[in-house]
PDB file of C-alpha atoms in Angstrom:
ATOM      1  CA  MET W   1       0.000   0.000   0.000  1.00  0.00           C
ATOM      2  CA  LEU W   2       2.758   2.422   0.962  1.00  0.00           C
ATOM      3  CA  ARG W   3       4.712   1.828  -2.245  1.00  0.00           C
ATOM      4  CA  ARG W   4       1.638   2.238  -4.399  1.00  0.00           C
ATOM      5  CA  LYS W   5       0.766   5.562  -2.793  1.00  0.00           C
ATOM      6  CA  ILE W   6       4.114   7.206  -3.483  1.00  0.00           C
ATOM      7  CA  THR W   7       3.088   9.212  -6.521  1.00  0.00           C
ATOM      8  CA  THR W   8       5.088  10.737  -9.355  1.00  0.00           C
ATOM      9  CA  PRO W   9       5.794  14.135  -7.680  1.00  0.00           C
ATOM     10  CA  VAL W  10       7.530  12.400  -4.786  1.00  0.00           C
ATOM     11  CA  LEU W  11       9.597  10.188  -7.088  1.00  0.00           C
ATOM     12  CA  ILE W  12      10.664  13.226  -9.096  1.00  0.00           C
ATOM     13  CA  ALA W  13      11.625  15.071  -5.918  1.00  0.00           C
ATOM     14  CA  GLY W  14      13.650  12.122  -4.710  1.00  0.00           C
ATOM     15  CA  ALA W  15      15.441  11.801  -8.028  1.00  0.00           C
ATOM     16  CA  SER W  16      16.228  15.516  -7.992  1.00  0.00           C
ATOM     17  CA  PHE W  17      17.694  15.190  -4.503  1.00  0.00           C
ATOM     18  CA  ILE W  18      19.998  12.361  -5.564  1.00  0.00           C
ATOM     19  CA  ALA W  19      21.075  14.160  -8.728  1.00  0.00           C
ATOM     20  CA  VAL W  20      21.996  17.462  -7.128  1.00  0.00           C
ATOM     21  CA  SER W  21      23.651  16.063  -4.018  1.00  0.00           C
ATOM     22  CA  THR W  22      26.254  14.056  -5.925  1.00  0.00           C
ATOM     23  CA  PRO W  23      28.725  16.832  -6.966  1.00  0.00           C
ATOM     24  CA  CYS W  24      31.425  18.227  -4.694  1.00  0.00           C
ATOM     25  CA  PHE W  25      30.518  21.216  -2.546  1.00  0.00           C
ATOM     26  CA  ALA W  26      31.941  24.543  -3.656  1.00  0.00           C
ATOM     27  CA  VAL W  27      31.244  26.282  -0.327  1.00  0.00           C
ATOM     28  CA  ASP W  28      30.050  25.396   3.129  1.00  0.00           C
ATOM     29  CA  PRO W  29      26.235  25.425   2.722  1.00  0.00           C
ATOM     30  CA  PHE W  30      25.472  26.829   6.163  1.00  0.00           C
ATOM     31  CA  GLU W  31      28.260  29.357   5.892  1.00  0.00           C
ATOM     32  CA  ASP W  32      26.676  30.467   2.626  1.00  0.00           C
ATOM     33  CA  PHE W  33      23.257  30.873   4.240  1.00  0.00           C
ATOM     34  CA  ARG W  34      24.859  32.710   7.149  1.00  0.00           C
ATOM     35  CA  GLU W  35      26.445  35.261   4.840  1.00  0.00           C
ATOM     36  CA  TYR W  36      23.495  35.538   2.475  1.00  0.00           C
ATOM     37  CA  GLY W  37      22.110  38.681   4.080  1.00  0.00           C
ATOM     38  CA  GLU W  38      25.517  40.364   4.048  1.00  0.00           C
ATOM     39  CA  LEU W  39      26.056  40.024   0.295  1.00  0.00           C
ATOM     40  CA  SER W  40      24.816  42.166  -2.554  1.00  0.00           C
ATOM     41  CA  GLU W  41      22.913  40.537  -5.391  1.00  0.00           C
ATOM     42  CA  GLU W  42      25.997  40.709  -7.610  1.00  0.00           C
ATOM     43  CA  GLU W  43      28.099  38.964  -4.949  1.00  0.00           C
ATOM     44  CA  ILE W  44      25.460  36.266  -4.471  1.00  0.00           C
ATOM     45  CA  HIS W  45      25.420  35.611  -8.197  1.00  0.00           C
ATOM     46  CA  GLU W  46      29.202  35.455  -8.339  1.00  0.00           C
ATOM     47  CA  LEU W  47      29.295  33.058  -5.381  1.00  0.00           C
ATOM     48  CA  HIS W  48      26.943  30.581  -7.089  1.00  0.00           C
ATOM     49  CA  LYS W  49      28.066  31.151 -10.673  1.00  0.00           C
ATOM     50  CA  GLY W  50      28.332  27.830 -12.495  1.00  0.00           C
ATOM     51  CA  GLU W  51      26.136  25.995  -9.956  1.00  0.00           C
ATOM     52  CA  PHE W  52      22.926  24.489 -11.277  1.00  0.00           C
ATOM     53  CA  LEU W  53      21.086  24.237  -7.943  1.00  0.00           C
ATOM     54  CA  TYR W  54      21.672  25.064  -4.308  1.00  0.00           C
ATOM     55  CA  GLY W  55      19.447  24.927  -1.243  1.00  0.00           C
ATOM     56  CA  ASP W  56      18.269  22.258   1.173  1.00  0.00           C
ATOM     57  CA  THR W  57      16.087  19.184   1.415  1.00  0.00           C
ATOM     58  CA  GLU W  58      14.598  17.514   4.477  1.00  0.00           C
ATOM     59  CA  PHE W  59      13.246  14.089   5.285  1.00  0.00           C
ATOM     60  CA  GLY W  60      11.345  12.660   8.234  1.00  0.00           C
ATOM     61  CA  LEU W  61      10.172   9.086   8.856  1.00  0.00           C
ATOM     62  CA  ILE W  62       8.107   7.706  11.746  1.00  0.00           C
ATOM     63  CA  ILE W  63       7.276   4.003  12.096  1.00  0.00           C
ATOM     64  CA  ASN W  64       5.184   2.821  15.042  1.00  0.00           C
ATOM     65  CA  LYS W  65       4.925  -0.856  16.017  1.00  0.00           C
ATOM     66  CA  GLY W  66       3.126  -2.521  18.907  1.00  0.00           C
ATOM     67  CA  ASN W  67      -0.270  -1.479  20.249  1.00  0.00           C
ATOM     68  CA  ALA W  68      -0.627   1.014  17.414  1.00  0.00           C
ATOM     69  CA  GLU W  69       0.973   0.531  14.020  1.00  0.00           C
ATOM     70  CA  SER W  70       1.488   3.381  11.587  1.00  0.00           C
ATOM     71  CA  THR W  71       3.954   4.695   9.034  1.00  0.00           C
ATOM     72  CA  ALA W  72       4.479   8.332   8.135  1.00  0.00           C
ATOM     73  CA  PHE W  73       7.026  10.166   6.037  1.00  0.00           C
ATOM     74  CA  LYS W  74       7.698  13.762   5.063  1.00  0.00           C
ATOM     75  CA  LEU W  75       9.825  14.982   2.167  1.00  0.00           C
ATOM     76  CA  LYS W  76      10.401  18.678   1.582  1.00  0.00           C
ATOM     77  CA  GLY W  77      12.830  20.892  -0.277  1.00  0.00           C
ATOM     78  CA  ASN W  78      13.798  24.460  -1.141  1.00  0.00           C
ATOM     79  CA  LEU W  79      15.978  24.719  -4.242  1.00  0.00           C
ATOM     80  CA  TYR W  80      17.407  27.848  -5.851  1.00  0.00           C
ATOM     81  CA  GLN W  81      19.078  29.000  -9.040  1.00  0.00           C
ATOM     82  CA  ASP W  82      20.819  32.359  -9.398  1.00  0.00           C
ATOM     83  CA  PHE W  83      21.708  33.467 -12.914  1.00  0.00           C
ATOM     84  CA  THR W  84      22.612  36.789 -14.485  1.00  0.00           C
ATOM     85  CA  HIS W  85      19.040  37.907 -15.122  1.00  0.00           C
ATOM     86  CA  TRP W  86      16.918  35.270 -13.352  1.00  0.00           C
ATOM     87  CA  ARG W  87      16.629  34.046  -9.776  1.00  0.00           C
ATOM     88  CA  ASN W  88      14.501  30.877  -9.537  1.00  0.00           C
ATOM     89  CA  HIS W  89      12.985  29.163  -6.514  1.00  0.00           C
ATOM     90  CA  PHE W  90      11.515  25.640  -6.448  1.00  0.00           C
ATOM     91  CA  LYS W  91       9.623  24.050  -3.581  1.00  0.00           C
ATOM     92  CA  PHE W  92       8.233  20.586  -3.048  1.00  0.00           C
ATOM     93  CA  ASP W  93       6.437  19.195  -0.008  1.00  0.00           C
ATOM     94  CA  GLY W  94       5.123  15.663   0.459  1.00  0.00           C
ATOM     95  CA  LEU W  95       3.355  14.178   3.486  1.00  0.00           C
ATOM     96  CA  TYR W  96       2.050  10.620   3.786  1.00  0.00           C
ATOM     97  CA  ARG W  97       0.626   8.674   6.736  1.00  0.00           C
ATOM     98  CA  GLU W  98      -0.774   5.162   6.870  1.00  0.00           C
ATOM     99  CA  ASP W  99      -2.423   3.569   9.931  1.00  0.00           C
ATOM    100  CA  THR W 100      -3.172  -0.099  10.576  1.00  0.00           C
ATOM    101  CA  ASP W 101      -6.551  -0.978  12.060  1.00  0.00           C
ATOM    102  CA  GLU W 102      -6.011  -3.029  15.250  1.00  0.00           C
ATOM    103  CA  GLU W 103      -9.121  -5.187  14.774  1.00  0.00           C
ATOM    104  CA  THR W 104      -9.161  -5.870  11.034  1.00  0.00           C
ATOM    105  CA  GLY W 105      -5.480  -5.402  10.243  1.00  0.00           C
ATOM    106  CA  GLU W 106      -6.400  -3.224   7.264  1.00  0.00           C
ATOM    107  CA  GLU W 107      -4.096  -0.391   6.270  1.00  0.00           C
ATOM    108  CA  ASN W 108      -5.793   2.992   5.932  1.00  0.00           C
ATOM    109  CA  VAL W 109      -4.290   6.197   4.582  1.00  0.00           C
ATOM    110  CA  SER W 110      -4.951   9.013   7.061  1.00  0.00           C
ATOM    111  CA  ALA W 111      -2.918  11.803   5.430  1.00  0.00           C
ATOM    112  CA  GLU W 112      -1.637  12.351   1.904  1.00  0.00           C
ATOM    113  CA  ARG W 113      -0.634  15.743   0.564  1.00  0.00           C
ATOM    114  CA  TYR W 114       1.714  16.814  -2.242  1.00  0.00           C
ATOM    115  CA  PHE W 115       2.630  20.387  -3.087  1.00  0.00           C
ATOM    116  CA  VAL W 116       5.017  21.812  -5.675  1.00  0.00           C
ATOM    117  CA  SER W 117       5.705  25.439  -6.623  1.00  0.00           C
ATOM    118  CA  MET W 118       7.993  27.311  -8.986  1.00  0.00           C
ATOM    119  CA  GLN W 119       8.864  31.000  -9.060  1.00  0.00           C
ATOM    120  CA  GLY W 120      11.109  32.913 -11.432  1.00  0.00           C
ATOM    121  CA  ASN W 121      12.233  36.458 -10.636  1.00  0.00           C
ATOM    122  CA  TYR W 122      13.576  38.541 -13.522  1.00  0.00           C
ATOM    123  CA  LYS W 123      16.047  41.029 -12.076  1.00  0.00           C
ATOM    124  CA  ILE W 124      15.608  44.720 -12.828  1.00  0.00           C
ATOM    125  CA  GLY W 125      17.733  47.588 -11.562  1.00  0.00           C
ATOM    126  CA  GLN W 126      20.471  47.341  -8.962  1.00  0.00           C
ATOM    127  CA  ASP W 127      18.418  47.316  -5.743  1.00  0.00           C
ATOM    128  CA  ASN W 128      17.234  43.688  -5.602  1.00  0.00           C
ATOM    129  CA  GLN W 129      14.058  44.489  -7.534  1.00  0.00           C
ATOM    130  CA  SER W 130      12.437  42.000  -9.893  1.00  0.00           C
ATOM    131  CA  LEU W 131       9.382  40.951 -11.848  1.00  0.00           C
ATOM    132  CA  PHE W 132       8.167  37.482 -10.916  1.00  0.00           C
ATOM    133  CA  LEU W 133       6.180  34.599 -12.367  1.00  0.00           C
ATOM    134  CA  TYR W 134       4.730  32.113  -9.870  1.00  0.00           C
ATOM    135  CA  GLY W 135       2.845  28.832 -10.155  1.00  0.00           C
ATOM    136  CA  ASP W 136       1.897  26.056  -7.722  1.00  0.00           C
ATOM    137  CA  TYR W 137      -0.070  22.807  -7.651  1.00  0.00           C
ATOM    138  CA  GLU W 138      -1.472  21.066  -4.568  1.00  0.00           C
ATOM    139  CA  ASP W 139      -3.059  17.640  -4.237  1.00  0.00           C
ATOM    140  CA  ASP W 140      -4.447  17.069  -0.734  1.00  0.00           C
ATOM    141  CA  GLU W 141      -6.324  13.783  -0.483  1.00  0.00           C
ATOM    142  CA  PHE W 142      -8.288  14.824   2.608  1.00  0.00           C
ATOM    143  CA  SER W 143      -9.108  18.458   1.839  1.00  0.00           C
ATOM    144  CA  GLY W 144     -12.171  17.744  -0.296  1.00  0.00           C
ATOM    145  CA  LYS W 145     -10.352  19.168  -3.330  1.00  0.00           C
ATOM    146  CA  GLU W 146      -8.996  16.971  -6.088  1.00  0.00           C
ATOM    147  CA  TYR W 147      -6.444  19.683  -6.851  1.00  0.00           C
ATOM    148  CA  THR W 148      -5.788  23.396  -6.416  1.00  0.00           C
ATOM    149  CA  ALA W 149      -3.539  25.378  -8.749  1.00  0.00           C
ATOM    150  CA  THR W 150      -2.429  29.013  -8.656  1.00  0.00           C
ATOM    151  CA  PHE W 151      -0.679  31.263 -11.161  1.00  0.00           C
ATOM    152  CA  ALA W 152       0.468  34.810 -10.382  1.00  0.00           C
ATOM    153  CA  LEU W 153       2.791  37.516 -11.655  1.00  0.00           C
ATOM    154  CA  GLY W 154       3.909  40.814 -10.214  1.00  0.00           C
ATOM    155  CA  TYR W 155       6.661  42.825  -8.550  1.00  0.00           C
ATOM    156  CA  GLY W 156       9.271  41.671  -6.045  1.00  0.00           C
ATOM    157  CA  THR W 157      11.712  43.644  -3.940  1.00  0.00           C
ATOM    158  CA  ARG W 158      14.022  43.283  -0.968  1.00  0.00           C
ATOM    159  CA  LEU W 159      12.515  45.442   1.763  1.00  0.00           C
ATOM    160  CA  PHE W 160      15.472  45.130   4.096  1.00  0.00           C
ATOM    161  CA  GLU W 161      19.015  43.847   3.861  1.00  0.00           C
ATOM    162  CA  GLY W 162      21.276  43.956   6.890  1.00  0.00           C
ATOM    163  CA  ARG W 163      24.112  42.094   8.504  1.00  0.00           C
ATOM    164  CA  LYS W 164      21.789  39.521  10.083  1.00  0.00           C
ATOM    165  CA  ASN W 165      18.409  39.962   8.406  1.00  0.00           C
ATOM    166  CA  THR W 166      16.899  39.958   4.939  1.00  0.00           C
ATOM    167  CA  ILE W 167      13.225  40.554   4.143  1.00  0.00           C
ATOM    168  CA  ASP W 168      11.815  39.978   0.642  1.00  0.00           C
ATOM    169  CA  LEU W 169       8.333  40.876  -0.615  1.00  0.00           C
ATOM    170  CA  ASP W 170       6.389  39.742  -3.702  1.00  0.00           C
ATOM    171  CA  VAL W 171       2.974  41.118  -4.645  1.00  0.00           C
ATOM    172  CA  GLY W 172       0.820  40.749  -7.745  1.00  0.00           C
ATOM    173  CA  PRO W 173      -2.449  39.544  -9.289  1.00  0.00           C
ATOM    174  CA  GLY W 174      -3.151  35.982 -10.340  1.00  0.00           C
ATOM    175  CA  LEU W 175      -5.616  33.201 -11.130  1.00  0.00           C
ATOM    176  CA  SER W 176      -6.701  30.134  -9.188  1.00  0.00           C
ATOM    177  CA  VAL W 177      -8.257  26.888 -10.420  1.00  0.00           C
ATOM    178  CA  SER W 178      -9.578  24.061  -8.233  1.00  0.00           C
ATOM    179  CA  ARG W 179     -11.713  20.960  -8.585  1.00  0.00           C
ATOM    180  CA  THR W 180     -13.902  19.434  -5.882  1.00  0.00           C
ATOM    181  CA  ASP W 181     -13.673  15.689  -5.241  1.00  0.00           C
ATOM    182  CA  ASP W 182     -16.388  13.538  -6.787  1.00  0.00           C
ATOM    183  CA  GLU W 183     -17.232  12.168  -3.321  1.00  0.00           C
ATOM    184  CA  VAL W 184     -18.297  15.629  -2.129  1.00  0.00           C
ATOM    185  CA  ASP W 185     -21.983  16.445  -2.665  1.00  0.00           C
ATOM    186  CA  LEU W 186     -22.610  19.815  -4.320  1.00  0.00           C
ATOM    187  CA  LEU W 187     -25.722  21.927  -4.623  1.00  0.00           C
ATOM    188  CA  GLU W 188     -27.540  21.775  -7.918  1.00  0.00           C
ATOM    189  CA  GLY W 189     -25.958  24.024 -10.524  1.00  0.00           C
ATOM    190  CA  VAL W 190     -22.630  24.323  -8.700  1.00  0.00           C
ATOM    191  CA  SER W 191     -19.662  23.364 -10.853  1.00  0.00           C
ATOM    192  CA  ARG W 192     -16.925  21.131  -9.491  1.00  0.00           C
ATOM    193  CA  VAL W 193     -14.302  23.192 -11.288  1.00  0.00           C
ATOM    194  CA  GLN W 194     -13.977  26.750  -9.996  1.00  0.00           C
ATOM    195  CA  GLN W 195     -11.677  29.500 -11.163  1.00  0.00           C
ATOM    196  CA  GLY W 196     -11.259  33.141 -10.248  1.00  0.00           C
ATOM    197  CA  GLN W 197      -8.946  36.088  -9.762  1.00  0.00           C
ATOM    198  CA  LEU W 198      -6.786  36.731  -6.715  1.00  0.00           C
ATOM    199  CA  MET W 199      -4.068  38.921  -5.243  1.00  0.00           C
ATOM    200  CA  ARG W 200      -0.958  37.202  -3.965  1.00  0.00           C
ATOM    201  CA  PHE W 201       1.318  38.530  -1.211  1.00  0.00           C
ATOM    202  CA  SER W 202       4.474  36.733  -0.134  1.00  0.00           C
ATOM    203  CA  VAL W 203       7.035  37.667   2.530  1.00  0.00           C
ATOM    204  CA  GLN W 204      10.282  35.823   3.326  1.00  0.00           C
ATOM    205  CA  TRP W 205      12.293  36.767   6.399  1.00  0.00           C
ATOM    206  CA  GLU W 206      15.656  35.168   7.147  1.00  0.00           C
ATOM    207  CA  ARG W 207      17.680  35.955  10.266  1.00  0.00           C
ATOM    208  CA  LYS W 208      21.160  34.786  11.132  1.00  0.00           C
ATOM    209  CA  ILE W 209      21.212  33.771  14.791  1.00  0.00           C
ATOM    210  CA  SER W 210      24.721  32.332  14.899  1.00  0.00           C
ATOM    211  CA  GLU W 211      27.280  30.846  12.556  1.00  0.00           C
ATOM    212  CA  ARG W 212      25.441  27.511  12.660  1.00  0.00           C
ATOM    213  CA  THR W 213      21.829  28.543  13.241  1.00  0.00           C
ATOM    214  CA  ARG W 214      19.329  30.454  11.136  1.00  0.00           C
ATOM    215  CA  PHE W 215      15.667  31.421  11.525  1.00  0.00           C
ATOM    216  CA  ASN W 216      13.175  31.587   8.650  1.00  0.00           C
ATOM    217  CA  GLN W 217       9.651  32.952   8.443  1.00  0.00           C
ATOM    218  CA  ASP W 218       7.768  32.488   5.160  1.00  0.00           C
ATOM    219  CA  VAL W 219       4.201  33.733   4.706  1.00  0.00           C
ATOM    220  CA  SER W 220       2.063  33.724   1.557  1.00  0.00           C
ATOM    221  CA  VAL W 221      -1.483  35.090   1.288  1.00  0.00           C
ATOM    222  CA  GLU W 222      -3.776  34.486  -1.683  1.00  0.00           C
ATOM    223  CA  ARG W 223      -6.790  36.771  -1.374  1.00  0.00           C
ATOM    224  CA  SER W 224      -9.645  35.812  -3.686  1.00  0.00           C
ATOM    225  CA  LEU W 225     -11.262  38.630  -5.707  1.00  0.00           C
ATOM    226  CA  SER W 226     -14.038  36.380  -7.032  1.00  0.00           C
ATOM    227  CA  GLY W 227     -15.738  35.278  -3.834  1.00  0.00           C
ATOM    228  CA  LEU W 228     -13.890  31.954  -3.742  1.00  0.00           C
ATOM    229  CA  ASN W 229     -11.711  30.635  -0.963  1.00  0.00           C
ATOM    230  CA  SER W 230      -8.671  32.593   0.191  1.00  0.00           C
ATOM    231  CA  ARG W 231      -5.550  30.789   1.405  1.00  0.00           C
ATOM    232  CA  VAL W 232      -2.795  31.533   3.908  1.00  0.00           C
ATOM    233  CA  LEU W 233       0.366  29.457   4.239  1.00  0.00           C
ATOM    234  CA  SER W 234       2.937  30.179   6.922  1.00  0.00           C
ATOM    235  CA  GLU W 235       6.064  28.307   7.982  1.00  0.00           C
ATOM    236  CA  THR W 236       8.174  29.272  10.982  1.00  0.00           C
ATOM    237  CA  SER W 237      11.409  27.293  11.217  1.00  0.00           C
ATOM    238  CA  LEU W 238      14.715  27.071  13.025  1.00  0.00           C
ATOM    239  CA  VAL W 239      17.636  25.257  11.357  1.00  0.00           C
ATOM    240  CA  THR W 240      20.820  24.253  13.192  1.00  0.00           C
ATOM    241  CA  GLN W 241      23.918  22.746  11.609  1.00  0.00           C
ATOM    242  CA  VAL W 242      24.889  19.393  13.113  1.00  0.00           C
ATOM    243  CA  LEU W 243      27.710  18.040  10.957  1.00  0.00           C
ATOM    244  CA  GLY W 244      28.860  19.362   7.601  1.00  0.00           C
ATOM    245  CA  GLY W 245      25.818  19.801   5.393  1.00  0.00           C
ATOM    246  CA  ILE W 246      23.569  17.862   7.790  1.00  0.00           C
ATOM    247  CA  GLY W 247      21.313  19.886  10.052  1.00  0.00           C
ATOM    248  CA  PHE W 248      18.258  19.654  12.260  1.00  0.00           C
ATOM    249  CA  LYS W 249      15.086  21.592  11.540  1.00  0.00           C
ATOM    250  CA  VAL W 250      12.122  22.338  13.788  1.00  0.00           C
ATOM    251  CA  ALA W 251       9.155  23.951  12.034  1.00  0.00           C
ATOM    252  CA  TYR W 252       5.579  25.044  12.618  1.00  0.00           C
ATOM    253  CA  THR W 253       3.356  25.157   9.521  1.00  0.00           C
ATOM    254  CA  TYR W 254      -0.013  26.930   9.476  1.00  0.00           C
ATOM    255  CA  ARG W 255      -2.549  26.587   6.651  1.00  0.00           C
ATOM    256  CA  TYR W 256      -5.806  28.528   6.419  1.00  0.00           C
ATOM    257  CA  ASN W 257      -8.657  28.070   3.959  1.00  0.00           C
ATOM    258  CA  SER W 258     -11.484  30.604   4.242  1.00  0.00           C
ATOM    259  CA  LYS W 259     -14.075  28.350   2.563  1.00  0.00           C
ATOM    260  CA  PRO W 260     -13.269  24.678   3.180  1.00  0.00           C
ATOM    261  CA  GLU W 261     -15.377  21.852   1.824  1.00  0.00           C
ATOM    262  CA  GLU W 262     -18.212  20.383   3.915  1.00  0.00           C
ATOM    263  CA  ASP W 263     -17.058  18.843   7.231  1.00  0.00           C
ATOM    264  CA  LYS W 264     -13.549  20.259   6.769  1.00  0.00           C
ATOM    265  CA  LEU W 265     -11.801  22.695   9.116  1.00  0.00           C
ATOM    266  CA  LYS W 266     -10.511  26.101   8.087  1.00  0.00           C
ATOM    267  CA  VAL W 267      -7.187  25.693   9.892  1.00  0.00           C
ATOM    268  CA  ASP W 268      -4.639  22.937   9.440  1.00  0.00           C
ATOM    269  CA  SER W 269      -1.394  23.067  11.451  1.00  0.00           C
ATOM    270  CA  GLU W 270       1.669  20.880  11.658  1.00  0.00           C
ATOM    271  CA  VAL W 271       4.697  20.680  13.950  1.00  0.00           C
ATOM    272  CA  SER W 272       7.693  18.818  12.518  1.00  0.00           C
ATOM    273  CA  ALA W 273      11.232  17.921  13.502  1.00  0.00           C
ATOM    274  CA  THR W 274      13.310  16.640  10.585  1.00  0.00           C
ATOM    275  CA  LEU W 275      16.851  16.127   9.398  1.00  0.00           C
ATOM    276  CA  ILE W 276      17.846  18.623   6.734  1.00  0.00           C
ATOM    277  CA  TYR W 277      20.574  18.395   4.126  1.00  0.00           C
ATOM    278  CA  SER W 278      21.974  21.632   2.682  1.00  0.00           C
ATOM    279  CA  PHE W 279      24.099  21.583  -0.406  1.00  0.00           C
ATOM    280  CA  SER W 280      25.826  23.914  -2.802  1.00  0.00           C
ATOM    281  CA  GLY W 281      26.939  22.539  -6.112  1.00  0.00           C
ATOM    282  CA  GLY W 282      25.791  21.499  -9.536  1.00  0.00           C
ATOM    283  CA  LEU W 283      26.864  21.731 -13.110  1.00  0.00           C
ATOM    284  CA  GLN W 284      30.312  22.997 -13.942  1.00  0.00           C
ATOM    285  CA  ASP W 285      30.615  26.466 -15.466  1.00  0.00           C
ATOM    286  CA  PHE W 286      31.695  25.574 -19.001  1.00  0.00           C
ATOM    287  CA  THR W 287      31.865  29.262 -19.996  1.00  0.00           C
ATOM    288  CA  ARG W 288      35.297  29.356 -18.361  1.00  0.00           C
ATOM    289  CA  PRO W 289      37.740  26.906 -19.974  1.00  0.00           C
ATOM    290  CA  THR W 290      39.830  24.828 -17.623  1.00  0.00           C
ATOM    291  CA  PRO W 291      43.499  25.784 -17.973  1.00  0.00           C
ATOM    292  CA  VAL W 292      45.777  23.053 -19.281  1.00  0.00           C
ATOM    293  CA  VAL W 293      49.242  22.725 -17.805  1.00  0.00           C
ATOM    294  CA  ILE W 294      51.868  20.865 -19.828  1.00  0.00           C
ATOM    295  CA  GLU W 295      54.845  19.583 -17.871  1.00  0.00           C
ATOM    296  CA  ASP W 296      58.180  18.861 -19.515  1.00  0.00           C
TER     297      ASP W 296
END
């Protein structure tokens, strides 16, 4: 049952993790994150020039045996690209939980959610300003929605950049599309597929606490302009380096849906403690030829 439920997005995420973690590390990943707020955009680009991806991935696994049997896993990642004109950000988040009924021995899925998002920021000017394109797709088995997708575009800027803190803001209009599960009963004349306009606001705050510890606060708000549901997603996390690129992450995630399906709650929260792997590396910069030394 568990193997069958691991869908394509999770397999792709796992393959991406293996692919990008193979090369040698150009810089200490946590040292890079520590200095991120101290560097200008040109310095950040120069630091990661020639690297295909950098960022971090996390994985958590819980297996219970005995009076209660259950299996749960969590896979999540934040990946970045920083080129001359574009700064790209990719996210993936997978959660799966399976419980075994004590009386019948049947395995029942109690949680299954997959989320992926992509954002590209086209750099303009010299003050960390950009125009962005954003898209996401969410499949939450127990939300009453078969899927929810969002597309937005707009303006991004760095509100603050200091020695220990950076605060980035994105704001712009967009569209949302969702489909209600076939199992959910709808009123006559109500379509299962709904689409409408929205305004998207996103804030990312990163603070350097020490050389080995950083704090992150990410908040995104999608305010519907068409009378549909509005969404809020917030993650508060603390990451501490343990050994090399391996770290420990404690996070609190808050999700809000203003108009949930019947018998569903508006608020969904999650507390997690996972191992996190930060890396910096990728494809070689072939624009700079490797010097050849000929010895006599």
